[in-house]
mmCIF file of N, CA and C and ligand atoms in Angstrom:
data_model
loop_
_atom_site.group_PDB
_atom_site.id
_atom_site.type_symbol
_atom_site.label_atom_id
_atom_site.label_comp_id
_atom_site.label_asym_id
_atom_site.label_seq_id
_atom_site.Cartn_x
_atom_site.Cartn_y
_atom_site.Cartn_z
ATOM 1 N N MET A 1 -161.866 -165.660 -38.267
ATOM 2 C CA MET A 1 -162.009 -166.769 -39.288
ATOM 3 C C MET A 1 -162.493 -167.716 -39.212
ATOM 4 N N PRO A 2 -163.521 -168.193 -39.871
ATOM 5 C CA PRO A 2 -164.065 -169.698 -39.373
ATOM 6 C C PRO A 2 -163.248 -170.631 -40.595
ATOM 7 N N HIS A 3 -162.666 -171.680 -40.098
ATOM 8 C CA HIS A 3 -162.009 -172.817 -40.662
ATOM 9 C C HIS A 3 -162.810 -173.965 -40.667
ATOM 10 N N GLU A 4 -163.658 -174.283 -41.643
ATOM 11 C CA GLU A 4 -163.843 -175.473 -41.801
ATOM 12 C C GLU A 4 -163.242 -177.142 -41.729
ATOM 13 N N LYS A 5 -163.820 -177.538 -40.276
ATOM 14 C CA LYS A 5 -162.962 -178.467 -40.063
ATOM 15 C C LYS A 5 -162.931 -179.665 -41.261
ATOM 16 N N ASN A 6 -161.531 -179.543 -41.468
ATOM 17 C CA ASN A 6 -161.247 -181.137 -42.480
ATOM 18 C C ASN A 6 -161.492 -180.395 -43.839
ATOM 19 N N PHE A 7 -161.444 -178.643 -43.803
ATOM 20 C CA PHE A 7 -161.799 -179.090 -45.295
ATOM 21 C C PHE A 7 -161.027 -177.796 -45.320
ATOM 22 N N PRO A 8 -159.925 -177.660 -46.661
ATOM 23 C CA PRO A 8 -158.719 -176.318 -46.701
ATOM 24 C C PRO A 8 -159.829 -175.545 -47.218
ATOM 25 N N ASN A 9 -159.330 -174.167 -46.669
ATOM 26 C CA ASN A 9 -159.971 -172.906 -47.033
ATOM 27 C C ASN A 9 -158.849 -172.061 -47.269
ATOM 28 N N LEU A 10 -159.488 -170.992 -48.593
ATOM 29 C CA LEU A 10 -158.475 -170.455 -49.171
ATOM 30 C C LEU A 10 -158.154 -169.444 -47.869
ATOM 31 N N ILE A 11 -156.823 -168.696 -47.749
ATOM 32 C CA ILE A 11 -156.700 -167.709 -47.038
ATOM 33 C C ILE A 11 -155.699 -166.541 -47.930
ATOM 34 N N LYS A 12 -156.630 -165.328 -47.891
ATOM 35 C CA LYS A 12 -156.428 -164.151 -48.115
ATOM 36 C C LYS A 12 -155.530 -163.459 -47.765
ATOM 37 N N LEU A 13 -154.096 -162.783 -47.935
ATOM 38 C CA LEU A 13 -153.513 -162.539 -47.280
ATOM 39 C C LEU A 13 -153.295 -160.799 -47.676
ATOM 40 N N LYS A 14 -153.138 -159.987 -46.963
ATOM 41 C CA LYS A 14 -152.984 -158.763 -46.604
ATOM 42 C C LYS A 14 -151.804 -157.945 -47.696
ATOM 43 N N TYR A 15 -151.835 -157.238 -48.597
ATOM 44 C CA TYR A 15 -150.337 -157.060 -49.097
ATOM 45 C C TYR A 15 -150.169 -155.464 -49.667
ATOM 46 N N ILE A 16 -149.373 -154.743 -49.276
ATOM 47 C CA ILE A 16 -149.359 -153.274 -49.464
ATOM 48 C C ILE A 16 -148.020 -153.398 -51.028
ATOM 49 N N HIS A 17 -148.936 -152.868 -51.616
ATOM 50 C CA HIS A 17 -148.147 -152.540 -53.415
ATOM 51 C C HIS A 17 -147.588 -151.311 -53.570
ATOM 52 N N ASP A 18 -146.473 -151.128 -53.504
ATOM 53 C CA ASP A 18 -145.170 -150.173 -53.905
ATOM 54 C C ASP A 18 -145.361 -149.755 -55.420
ATOM 55 N N GLY A 19 -146.377 -150.073 -55.916
ATOM 56 C CA GLY A 19 -146.007 -149.699 -57.598
ATOM 57 C C GLY A 19 -144.724 -150.449 -57.728
ATOM 58 N N VAL A 20 -143.625 -149.778 -58.587
ATOM 59 C CA VAL A 20 -142.463 -150.528 -59.042
ATOM 60 C C VAL A 20 -141.396 -151.054 -58.167
ATOM 61 N N ASP A 21 -141.868 -150.558 -56.945
ATOM 62 C CA ASP A 21 -140.732 -150.767 -55.921
ATOM 63 C C ASP A 21 -140.997 -151.928 -54.830
ATOM 64 N N GLY A 22 -142.205 -152.760 -55.262
ATOM 65 C CA GLY A 22 -142.758 -154.502 -55.111
ATOM 66 C C GLY A 22 -144.014 -154.061 -54.004
ATOM 67 N N CYS A 23 -144.016 -155.849 -53.848
ATOM 68 C CA CYS A 23 -145.453 -155.647 -53.175
ATOM 69 C C CYS A 23 -144.778 -156.252 -52.023
ATOM 70 N N LEU A 24 -145.225 -156.400 -50.500
ATOM 71 C CA LEU A 24 -145.173 -156.753 -49.094
ATOM 72 C C LEU A 24 -146.395 -157.675 -48.760
ATOM 73 N N THR A 25 -145.950 -158.726 -48.496
ATOM 74 C CA THR A 25 -147.276 -159.476 -47.890
ATOM 75 C C THR A 25 -147.214 -160.034 -46.718
ATOM 76 N N VAL A 26 -147.967 -159.690 -45.708
ATOM 77 C CA VAL A 26 -147.545 -160.325 -44.532
ATOM 78 C C VAL A 26 -148.735 -161.652 -43.700
ATOM 79 N N MET A 27 -148.265 -162.344 -42.889
ATOM 80 C CA MET A 27 -149.075 -163.711 -42.322
ATOM 81 C C MET A 27 -149.028 -163.557 -41.133
ATOM 82 N N GLU A 28 -149.980 -163.741 -39.778
ATOM 83 C CA GLU A 28 -149.604 -163.697 -38.874
ATOM 84 C C GLU A 28 -150.479 -164.864 -37.740
ATOM 85 N N ASN A 29 -149.849 -165.562 -37.348
ATOM 86 C CA ASN A 29 -150.226 -166.234 -36.546
ATOM 87 C C ASN A 29 -151.434 -166.236 -35.581
ATOM 88 N N HIS A 30 -152.349 -167.104 -35.956
ATOM 89 C CA HIS A 30 -153.535 -166.722 -35.707
ATOM 90 C C HIS A 30 -154.626 -165.712 -36.150
ATOM 91 N N ARG A 31 -153.908 -165.132 -37.065
ATOM 92 C CA ARG A 31 -154.654 -163.956 -37.542
ATOM 93 C C ARG A 31 -155.243 -164.556 -39.184
ATOM 94 N N GLU A 32 -154.281 -164.473 -39.669
ATOM 95 C CA GLU A 32 -154.036 -164.764 -41.306
ATOM 96 C C GLU A 32 -154.407 -167.040 -40.994
ATOM 97 N N ILE A 33 -153.059 -167.117 -40.254
ATOM 98 C CA ILE A 33 -152.954 -168.640 -40.247
ATOM 99 C C ILE A 33 -153.401 -169.096 -38.930
ATOM 100 N N PRO A 34 -154.339 -169.882 -38.814
ATOM 101 C CA PRO A 34 -155.082 -170.305 -38.090
ATOM 102 C C PRO A 34 -154.412 -171.238 -36.767
ATOM 103 N N PHE A 35 -153.311 -170.867 -36.548
ATOM 104 C CA PHE A 35 -152.255 -171.997 -36.033
ATOM 105 C C PHE A 35 -151.072 -170.561 -35.769
ATOM 106 N N SER A 36 -150.062 -171.476 -35.052
ATOM 107 C CA SER A 36 -148.865 -171.112 -34.419
ATOM 108 C C SER A 36 -147.928 -171.504 -35.332
ATOM 109 N N ILE A 37 -146.958 -170.577 -35.832
ATOM 110 C CA ILE A 37 -145.592 -171.340 -36.811
ATOM 111 C C ILE A 37 -144.864 -171.967 -36.213
ATOM 112 N N LYS A 38 -144.619 -173.240 -36.396
ATOM 113 C CA LYS A 38 -143.168 -173.503 -35.437
ATOM 114 C C LYS A 38 -142.199 -174.028 -37.141
ATOM 115 N N ARG A 39 -142.382 -174.145 -38.032
ATOM 116 C CA ARG A 39 -141.296 -174.267 -39.167
ATOM 117 C C ARG A 39 -142.208 -173.680 -40.336
ATOM 118 N N VAL A 40 -141.013 -173.400 -40.987
ATOM 119 C CA VAL A 40 -141.287 -172.872 -42.371
ATOM 120 C C VAL A 40 -140.444 -173.604 -43.320
ATOM 121 N N TYR A 41 -140.872 -174.204 -44.679
ATOM 122 C CA TYR A 41 -140.251 -174.640 -45.611
ATOM 123 C C TYR A 41 -140.475 -174.495 -46.786
ATOM 124 N N TYR A 42 -139.558 -174.261 -47.601
ATOM 125 C CA TYR A 42 -139.888 -174.298 -49.253
ATOM 126 C C TYR A 42 -139.612 -174.546 -50.536
ATOM 127 N N ILE A 43 -139.920 -174.860 -51.146
ATOM 128 C CA ILE A 43 -139.385 -176.007 -52.673
ATOM 129 C C ILE A 43 -139.259 -174.690 -53.901
ATOM 130 N N ASN A 44 -138.233 -175.419 -54.392
ATOM 131 C CA ASN A 44 -137.724 -174.088 -55.982
ATOM 132 C C ASN A 44 -137.071 -175.422 -56.519
ATOM 133 N N LYS A 45 -136.550 -174.503 -57.558
ATOM 134 C CA LYS A 45 -135.704 -175.340 -58.465
ATOM 135 C C LYS A 45 -136.404 -176.567 -58.681
ATOM 136 N N LEU A 46 -138.146 -176.370 -59.304
ATOM 137 C CA LEU A 46 -138.687 -177.445 -59.856
ATOM 138 C C LEU A 46 -138.494 -177.475 -61.411
ATOM 139 N N LYS A 47 -137.424 -178.180 -61.499
ATOM 140 C CA LYS A 47 -137.205 -178.205 -63.350
ATOM 141 C C LYS A 47 -138.089 -179.409 -64.065
ATOM 142 N N ASN A 48 -138.207 -180.232 -63.333
ATOM 143 C CA ASN A 48 -139.040 -181.773 -63.948
ATOM 144 C C ASN A 48 -140.319 -181.321 -64.045
ATOM 145 N N LYS A 49 -140.773 -181.218 -65.270
ATOM 146 C CA LYS A 49 -142.254 -180.579 -65.898
ATOM 147 C C LYS A 49 -143.321 -181.680 -64.737
ATOM 148 N N HIS A 50 -142.745 -182.888 -65.143
ATOM 149 C CA HIS A 50 -143.716 -184.541 -64.770
ATOM 150 C C HIS A 50 -143.601 -184.339 -62.973
ATOM 151 N N ALA A 51 -142.835 -183.214 -62.445
ATOM 152 C CA ALA A 51 -143.103 -183.966 -61.032
ATOM 153 C C ALA A 51 -144.370 -184.011 -60.388
ATOM 154 N N VAL A 52 -144.466 -184.943 -59.180
ATOM 155 C CA VAL A 52 -145.248 -184.688 -58.786
ATOM 156 C C VAL A 52 -145.117 -184.857 -56.689
ATOM 157 N N ARG A 53 -145.162 -184.295 -56.582
ATOM 158 C CA ARG A 53 -145.303 -184.270 -54.471
ATOM 159 C C ARG A 53 -146.391 -184.151 -53.865
ATOM 160 N N GLY A 54 -146.329 -184.202 -52.271
ATOM 161 C CA GLY A 54 -146.893 -185.048 -51.609
ATOM 162 C C GLY A 54 -147.444 -185.691 -51.661
ATOM 163 N N MET A 55 -148.653 -186.521 -52.225
ATOM 164 C CA MET A 55 -148.964 -187.571 -52.159
ATOM 165 C C MET A 55 -148.891 -188.034 -50.709
ATOM 166 N N HIS A 56 -149.504 -187.380 -49.769
ATOM 167 C CA HIS A 56 -149.370 -187.746 -48.306
ATOM 168 C C HIS A 56 -150.774 -186.797 -47.640
ATOM 169 N N ALA A 57 -150.920 -187.502 -46.491
ATOM 170 C CA ALA A 57 -151.512 -186.837 -45.374
ATOM 171 C C ALA A 57 -151.072 -186.421 -44.076
ATOM 172 N N HIS A 58 -151.420 -185.828 -43.068
ATOM 173 C CA HIS A 58 -150.758 -185.413 -41.775
ATOM 174 C C HIS A 58 -151.916 -185.846 -40.659
ATOM 175 N N LYS A 59 -151.147 -186.460 -39.543
ATOM 176 C CA LYS A 59 -152.319 -186.850 -38.904
ATOM 177 C C LYS A 59 -152.979 -185.813 -37.644
ATOM 178 N N LYS A 60 -151.542 -185.373 -37.593
ATOM 179 C CA LYS A 60 -152.164 -183.883 -36.515
ATOM 180 C C LYS A 60 -151.691 -182.492 -37.425
ATOM 181 N N LEU A 61 -150.738 -182.534 -38.139
ATOM 182 C CA LEU A 61 -149.854 -181.289 -38.726
ATOM 183 C C LEU A 61 -150.890 -180.114 -39.268
ATOM 184 N N LYS A 62 -150.741 -179.189 -38.835
ATOM 185 C CA LYS A 62 -151.479 -178.164 -40.110
ATOM 186 C C LYS A 62 -150.717 -177.899 -40.662
ATOM 187 N N GLN A 63 -151.075 -176.962 -41.625
ATOM 188 C CA GLN A 63 -150.250 -176.581 -42.809
ATOM 189 C C GLN A 63 -150.887 -175.212 -43.481
ATOM 190 N N ALA A 64 -149.959 -174.460 -43.875
ATOM 191 C CA ALA A 64 -150.626 -173.128 -45.161
ATOM 192 C C ALA A 64 -149.830 -173.160 -46.066
ATOM 193 N N ILE A 65 -150.058 -173.533 -47.178
ATOM 194 C CA ILE A 65 -149.705 -173.688 -48.227
ATOM 195 C C ILE A 65 -149.281 -172.236 -49.278
ATOM 196 N N PHE A 66 -148.266 -171.582 -49.588
ATOM 197 C CA PHE A 66 -148.499 -171.010 -50.809
ATOM 198 C C PHE A 66 -147.604 -171.255 -51.993
ATOM 199 N N CYS A 67 -147.639 -169.747 -53.201
ATOM 200 C CA CYS A 67 -147.633 -169.948 -54.522
ATOM 201 C C CYS A 67 -146.241 -168.615 -54.420
ATOM 202 N N LEU A 68 -145.366 -168.607 -54.175
ATOM 203 C CA LEU A 68 -144.864 -167.724 -53.961
ATOM 204 C C LEU A 68 -144.598 -166.677 -55.367
ATOM 205 N N GLN A 69 -144.247 -167.927 -56.231
ATOM 206 C CA GLN A 69 -143.933 -167.417 -57.847
ATOM 207 C C GLN A 69 -144.174 -168.295 -58.629
ATOM 208 N N GLY A 70 -144.655 -167.994 -59.872
ATOM 209 C CA GLY A 70 -145.010 -168.992 -60.966
ATOM 210 C C GLY A 70 -146.146 -169.538 -60.553
ATOM 211 N N SER A 71 -146.676 -170.941 -60.798
ATOM 212 C CA SER A 71 -147.716 -171.587 -60.441
ATOM 213 C C SER A 71 -147.682 -173.049 -60.285
ATOM 214 N N PHE A 72 -148.764 -174.272 -59.468
ATOM 215 C CA PHE A 72 -148.867 -175.174 -59.701
ATOM 216 C C PHE A 72 -150.214 -175.538 -59.314
ATOM 217 N N SER A 73 -150.727 -176.552 -59.397
ATOM 218 C CA SER A 73 -152.039 -177.380 -59.468
ATOM 219 C C SER A 73 -151.869 -178.121 -57.895
ATOM 220 N N LEU A 74 -152.873 -177.818 -57.283
ATOM 221 C CA LEU A 74 -152.751 -178.485 -55.845
ATOM 222 C C LEU A 74 -154.405 -178.819 -55.845
ATOM 223 N N SER A 75 -154.234 -180.463 -55.249
ATOM 224 C CA SER A 75 -155.426 -181.734 -55.545
ATOM 225 C C SER A 75 -155.631 -181.396 -53.936
ATOM 226 N N ILE A 76 -156.686 -181.438 -53.274
ATOM 227 C CA ILE A 76 -157.162 -181.827 -52.301
ATOM 228 C C ILE A 76 -158.006 -182.597 -51.687
ATOM 229 N N ASP A 77 -157.916 -183.334 -50.913
ATOM 230 C CA ASP A 77 -158.588 -184.731 -50.605
ATOM 231 C C ASP A 77 -159.023 -184.925 -49.305
ATOM 232 N N ASN A 78 -159.819 -184.535 -48.623
ATOM 233 C CA ASN A 78 -160.827 -185.016 -47.556
ATOM 234 C C ASN A 78 -161.082 -186.436 -47.298
ATOM 235 N N GLY A 79 -161.482 -187.191 -47.759
ATOM 236 C CA GLY A 79 -161.668 -188.377 -48.195
ATOM 237 C C GLY A 79 -163.440 -188.776 -48.332
ATOM 238 N N LEU A 80 -163.591 -187.331 -48.549
ATOM 239 C CA LEU A 80 -165.589 -187.167 -48.827
ATOM 240 C C LEU A 80 -165.031 -186.641 -50.201
ATOM 241 N N GLU A 81 -164.310 -185.574 -50.546
ATOM 242 C CA GLU A 81 -164.636 -184.604 -51.930
ATOM 243 C C GLU A 81 -163.295 -184.104 -51.539
ATOM 244 N N GLU A 82 -162.948 -184.309 -53.431
ATOM 245 C CA GLU A 82 -161.623 -183.694 -53.994
ATOM 246 C C GLU A 82 -161.888 -182.249 -54.598
ATOM 247 N N ARG A 83 -160.577 -181.914 -54.523
ATOM 248 C CA ARG A 83 -160.697 -180.511 -54.882
ATOM 249 C C ARG A 83 -159.194 -180.111 -55.573
ATOM 250 N N ARG A 84 -159.702 -179.154 -56.416
ATOM 251 C CA ARG A 84 -158.203 -178.925 -57.404
ATOM 252 C C ARG A 84 -158.160 -177.419 -57.353
ATOM 253 N N ILE A 85 -156.957 -176.627 -57.312
ATOM 254 C CA ILE A 85 -157.127 -175.479 -57.457
ATOM 255 C C ILE A 85 -155.649 -174.779 -57.797
ATOM 256 N N LYS A 86 -156.241 -174.182 -58.698
ATOM 257 C CA LYS A 86 -154.216 -173.387 -59.378
ATOM 258 C C LYS A 86 -153.881 -172.466 -58.170
ATOM 259 N N MET A 87 -152.934 -172.927 -58.296
ATOM 260 C CA MET A 87 -151.881 -171.681 -56.658
ATOM 261 C C MET A 87 -151.245 -171.063 -57.909
ATOM 262 N N HIS A 88 -151.623 -170.227 -57.775
ATOM 263 C CA HIS A 88 -150.924 -168.378 -58.969
ATOM 264 C C HIS A 88 -150.759 -167.389 -58.380
ATOM 265 N N LYS A 89 -151.350 -167.165 -57.463
ATOM 266 C CA LYS A 89 -150.940 -165.316 -56.706
ATOM 267 C C LYS A 89 -150.744 -165.802 -55.057
ATOM 268 N N SER A 90 -149.564 -165.030 -55.024
ATOM 269 C CA SER A 90 -148.221 -165.373 -54.024
ATOM 270 C C SER A 90 -149.059 -164.324 -52.895
ATOM 271 N N HIS A 91 -150.390 -163.897 -52.832
ATOM 272 C CA HIS A 91 -151.268 -163.546 -51.659
ATOM 273 C C HIS A 91 -152.084 -164.439 -51.076
ATOM 274 N N VAL A 92 -152.708 -165.246 -51.992
ATOM 275 C CA VAL A 92 -153.786 -166.590 -51.678
ATOM 276 C C VAL A 92 -152.803 -167.794 -51.464
ATOM 277 N N GLY A 93 -152.931 -168.381 -50.546
ATOM 278 C CA GLY A 93 -152.403 -169.275 -49.820
ATOM 279 C C GLY A 93 -153.887 -170.545 -49.597
ATOM 280 N N VAL A 94 -153.608 -171.919 -49.174
ATOM 281 C CA VAL A 94 -154.588 -172.698 -48.920
ATOM 282 C C VAL A 94 -154.421 -173.213 -47.515
ATOM 283 N N TYR A 95 -155.437 -173.135 -46.259
ATOM 284 C CA TYR A 95 -154.963 -174.123 -45.000
ATOM 285 C C TYR A 95 -154.921 -175.747 -45.443
ATOM 286 N N LEU A 96 -154.014 -176.021 -45.003
ATOM 287 C CA LEU A 96 -154.534 -177.642 -45.020
ATOM 288 C C LEU A 96 -154.685 -178.012 -43.380
ATOM 289 N N PRO A 97 -156.069 -178.452 -43.121
ATOM 290 C CA PRO A 97 -155.546 -178.737 -41.769
ATOM 291 C C PRO A 97 -155.492 -180.048 -41.703
ATOM 292 N N PRO A 98 -155.110 -181.186 -40.674
ATOM 293 C CA PRO A 98 -154.819 -182.632 -40.695
ATOM 294 C C PRO A 98 -155.733 -183.501 -41.021
ATOM 295 N N LYS A 99 -155.459 -184.308 -41.642
ATOM 296 C CA LYS A 99 -156.170 -185.414 -41.979
ATOM 297 C C LYS A 99 -156.949 -184.824 -43.611
ATOM 298 N N VAL A 100 -155.766 -184.371 -44.430
ATOM 299 C CA VAL A 100 -156.022 -183.849 -45.716
ATOM 300 C C VAL A 100 -155.350 -184.557 -46.749
ATOM 301 N N TRP A 101 -155.189 -185.311 -47.865
ATOM 302 C CA TRP A 101 -154.487 -185.930 -48.868
ATOM 303 C C TRP A 101 -154.406 -184.732 -49.856
ATOM 304 N N HIS A 102 -153.125 -184.662 -49.849
ATOM 305 C CA HIS A 102 -152.635 -183.384 -50.661
ATOM 306 C C HIS A 102 -151.745 -183.461 -51.988
ATOM 307 N N VAL A 103 -151.814 -183.544 -52.790
ATOM 308 C CA VAL A 103 -150.860 -183.535 -53.934
ATOM 309 C C VAL A 103 -150.851 -182.395 -54.996
ATOM 310 N N MET A 104 -149.229 -182.420 -55.145
ATOM 311 C CA MET A 104 -149.148 -180.809 -56.032
ATOM 312 C C MET A 104 -148.297 -181.496 -57.270
ATOM 313 N N ARG A 105 -148.703 -180.367 -58.337
ATOM 314 C CA ARG A 105 -148.228 -181.515 -59.730
ATOM 315 C C ARG A 105 -148.352 -180.015 -60.241
ATOM 316 N N ARG A 106 -147.744 -180.049 -61.987
ATOM 317 C CA ARG A 106 -148.180 -178.732 -62.906
ATOM 318 C C ARG A 106 -147.184 -177.646 -62.675
ATOM 319 N N PHE A 107 -145.525 -178.150 -62.005
ATOM 320 C CA PHE A 107 -145.488 -176.707 -61.347
ATOM 321 C C PHE A 107 -144.744 -175.840 -62.771
ATOM 322 N N SER A 108 -144.640 -174.433 -62.505
ATOM 323 C CA SER A 108 -143.862 -173.890 -63.607
ATOM 324 C C SER A 108 -142.555 -174.038 -63.250
ATOM 325 N N GLU A 109 -141.595 -173.761 -63.836
ATOM 326 C CA GLU A 109 -140.287 -173.556 -63.499
ATOM 327 C C GLU A 109 -139.944 -172.632 -62.859
ATOM 328 N N ASP A 110 -140.371 -171.811 -63.101
ATOM 329 C CA ASP A 110 -140.113 -170.581 -62.297
ATOM 330 C C ASP A 110 -140.914 -170.561 -60.526
ATOM 331 N N CYS A 111 -141.390 -171.612 -60.285
ATOM 332 C CA CYS A 111 -142.451 -171.796 -59.516
ATOM 333 C C CYS A 111 -141.483 -171.930 -57.929
ATOM 334 N N VAL A 112 -142.007 -170.964 -57.164
ATOM 335 C CA VAL A 112 -141.637 -171.246 -55.461
ATOM 336 C C VAL A 112 -142.659 -171.446 -54.654
ATOM 337 N N ILE A 113 -142.521 -172.650 -53.891
ATOM 338 C CA ILE A 113 -143.361 -172.924 -52.992
ATOM 339 C C ILE A 113 -143.318 -172.577 -51.688
ATOM 340 N N MET A 114 -144.216 -171.978 -51.008
ATOM 341 C CA MET A 114 -143.770 -171.880 -49.147
ATOM 342 C C MET A 114 -144.700 -172.124 -48.354
ATOM 343 N N VAL A 115 -144.393 -172.911 -47.009
ATOM 344 C CA VAL A 115 -145.453 -173.677 -46.397
ATOM 345 C C VAL A 115 -145.104 -173.363 -44.838
ATOM 346 N N VAL A 116 -145.940 -173.014 -44.092
ATOM 347 C CA VAL A 116 -145.619 -172.804 -42.876
ATOM 348 C C VAL A 116 -146.302 -174.377 -42.463
ATOM 349 N N ALA A 117 -145.518 -174.425 -41.463
ATOM 350 C CA ALA A 117 -146.025 -175.756 -40.774
ATOM 351 C C ALA A 117 -146.439 -175.615 -39.010
ATOM 352 N N SER A 118 -147.542 -176.152 -38.365
ATOM 353 C CA SER A 118 -147.733 -175.826 -36.923
ATOM 354 C C SER A 118 -146.773 -176.908 -36.126
ATOM 355 N N ASP A 119 -145.372 -177.787 -36.944
ATOM 356 C CA ASP A 119 -145.073 -178.165 -35.932
ATOM 357 C C ASP A 119 -143.902 -178.254 -36.229
ATOM 358 N N PHE A 120 -143.027 -179.235 -36.061
ATOM 359 C CA PHE A 120 -141.683 -179.387 -36.218
ATOM 360 C C PHE A 120 -141.756 -180.990 -37.152
ATOM 361 N N TYR A 121 -140.821 -181.426 -37.881
ATOM 362 C CA TYR A 121 -140.441 -182.122 -38.735
ATOM 363 C C TYR A 121 -140.710 -183.521 -38.132
ATOM 364 N N ARG A 122 -141.799 -184.801 -38.194
ATOM 365 C CA ARG A 122 -141.796 -185.723 -37.527
ATOM 366 C C ARG A 122 -142.638 -186.896 -38.738
ATOM 367 N N GLU A 123 -141.235 -187.349 -38.933
ATOM 368 C CA GLU A 123 -141.875 -188.542 -40.246
ATOM 369 C C GLU A 123 -143.002 -189.514 -40.175
ATOM 370 N N ARG A 124 -143.455 -189.672 -38.368
ATOM 371 C CA ARG A 124 -144.381 -190.138 -37.767
ATOM 372 C C ARG A 124 -146.098 -189.430 -38.175
ATOM 373 N N ASP A 125 -145.970 -188.387 -38.333
ATOM 374 C CA ASP A 125 -147.132 -187.647 -38.531
ATOM 375 C C ASP A 125 -147.387 -187.786 -39.804
ATOM 376 N N TYR A 126 -146.910 -188.744 -40.700
ATOM 377 C CA TYR A 126 -147.119 -188.538 -42.558
ATOM 378 C C TYR A 126 -147.870 -189.931 -42.447
ATOM 379 N N ILE A 127 -149.206 -189.503 -43.354
ATOM 380 C CA ILE A 127 -149.799 -191.338 -43.920
ATOM 381 C C ILE A 127 -149.248 -190.894 -45.442
ATOM 382 N N ARG A 128 -148.667 -191.785 -45.759
ATOM 383 C CA ARG A 128 -148.067 -191.740 -46.946
ATOM 384 C C ARG A 128 -148.895 -192.861 -48.164
ATOM 385 N N ASP A 129 -149.521 -193.092 -47.380
ATOM 386 C CA ASP A 129 -150.208 -194.631 -48.390
ATOM 387 C C ASP A 129 -151.918 -194.030 -48.412
ATOM 388 N N TYR A 130 -152.903 -194.159 -49.539
ATOM 389 C CA TYR A 130 -153.587 -193.497 -49.553
ATOM 390 C C TYR A 130 -154.790 -194.535 -48.898
ATOM 391 N N ASN A 131 -154.405 -195.987 -48.938
ATOM 392 C CA ASN A 131 -155.197 -196.417 -48.253
ATOM 393 C C ASN A 131 -155.237 -196.781 -46.981
ATOM 394 N N GLU A 132 -154.394 -195.957 -46.359
ATOM 395 C CA GLU A 132 -153.846 -196.149 -45.312
ATOM 396 C C GLU A 132 -154.802 -194.769 -44.588
ATOM 397 N N PHE A 133 -154.650 -193.894 -45.414
ATOM 398 C CA PHE A 133 -155.841 -192.712 -45.482
ATOM 399 C C PHE A 133 -157.018 -192.941 -44.794
ATOM 400 N N LYS A 134 -157.105 -193.684 -45.743
ATOM 401 C CA LYS A 134 -159.149 -193.792 -45.597
ATOM 402 C C LYS A 134 -159.248 -194.854 -44.439
ATOM 403 N N LYS A 135 -158.220 -195.566 -44.301
ATOM 404 C CA LYS A 135 -158.566 -196.323 -42.644
ATOM 405 C C LYS A 135 -158.389 -195.864 -41.696
ATOM 406 N N TYR A 136 -157.264 -194.388 -41.958
ATOM 407 C CA TYR A 136 -157.110 -193.535 -40.521
ATOM 408 C C TYR A 136 -158.221 -192.695 -40.294
ATOM 409 N N LEU A 137 -159.022 -192.546 -41.785
ATOM 410 C CA LEU A 137 -160.120 -191.605 -41.458
ATOM 411 C C LEU A 137 -161.376 -192.070 -40.415
ATOM 412 N N LYS A 138 -161.559 -193.551 -40.941
ATOM 413 C CA LYS A 138 -162.436 -194.186 -40.315
ATOM 414 C C LYS A 138 -162.520 -194.293 -38.960
ATOM 415 N N LYS A 139 -160.897 -194.779 -38.522
ATOM 416 C CA LYS A 139 -160.751 -194.646 -37.458
ATOM 417 C C LYS A 139 -160.785 -193.213 -36.335
ATOM 418 N N HIS A 140 -160.398 -192.182 -37.190
ATOM 419 C CA HIS A 140 -159.722 -190.773 -36.511
ATOM 420 C C HIS A 140 -160.796 -190.004 -37.033
ATOM 421 N N PRO A 141 -162.069 -189.780 -37.095
ATOM 422 C CA PRO A 141 -163.478 -189.387 -37.856
ATOM 423 C C PRO A 141 -163.585 -187.723 -37.691
HETATM 424 P P1 LIG B 1 -141.929 -184.682 -48.203
HETATM 425 O O1 LIG B 1 -143.479 -183.782 -47.337
HETATM 426 O O2 LIG B 1 -142.393 -185.474 -48.238
HETATM 427 O O3 LIG B 1 -142.126 -183.674 -49.456
HETATM 428 P P2 LIG B 1 -143.085 -183.503 -50.610
HETATM 429 O O4 LIG B 1 -144.551 -183.308 -49.917
HETATM 430 O O5 LIG B 1 -142.990 -181.655 -50.899
HETATM 431 O O6 LIG B 1 -143.173 -183.863 -51.890
HETATM 432 O O7 LIG B 1 -140.719 -184.599 -47.635
HETATM 433 C C1 LIG B 1 -139.714 -185.011 -48.692
HETATM 434 C C2 LIG B 1 -138.430 -185.066 -47.828
HETATM 435 O O8 LIG B 1 -138.143 -184.199 -47.126
HETATM 436 C C3 LIG B 1 -138.830 -186.250 -46.776
HETATM 437 O O9 LIG B 1 -137.155 -187.068 -47.138
HETATM 438 C C4 LIG B 1 -138.436 -185.636 -45.562
HETATM 439 C C5 LIG B 1 -137.578 -184.636 -45.822
HETATM 440 N N1 LIG B 1 -138.105 -183.256 -44.963
HETATM 441 C C6 LIG B 1 -137.162 -183.022 -43.831
HETATM 442 O O10 LIG B 1 -136.347 -183.436 -43.304
HETATM 443 N N2 LIG B 1 -137.822 -181.810 -43.204
HETATM 444 C C7 LIG B 1 -138.960 -181.246 -43.447
HETATM 445 O O11 LIG B 1 -139.544 -179.903 -42.844
HETATM 446 C C8 LIG B 1 -139.841 -181.558 -44.525
HETATM 447 C C9 LIG B 1 -141.061 -181.111 -45.008
HETATM 448 C C10 LIG B 1 -139.658 -182.843 -45.224
#
């Protein structure tokens, strides 16, 4: 699957729907997910309608983000272009390559977000200031 450098791509997962018995969805390393998964985290209990999460980019980390339940709005910015994606299908995720500024907002109360990441948590991989992000992009195009 070709993944545009530094631009987030949609990831469509295979799912097997067993009618009223539920739906099984699967992702595999280096298949639907364009890296090896080293960490998984999830976000739920989004009770604040005005919550804004993310607002950062990563220097090296690759991630894929999924909305397992409910919905939210994902803004992605690679320094050249900004796109907004409504996340509301549990089998459609977004690949977030390094050096992409991302913001999550407009969470439904039942929203459950799952993120798979290529590495362990390291605060020093984060860029949390937008001007720093733009400077980093100039230095590391
Ligand atoms: P952050 O990545 O800023 O969350 P979001 O992008 O959803 O707003 O992380 C929020 C806090 O959680 C921050 O203090 C770092 C901590 N954290 C960990 O300790 N381990 C992790 O794997 C992640 C993703 C965050």
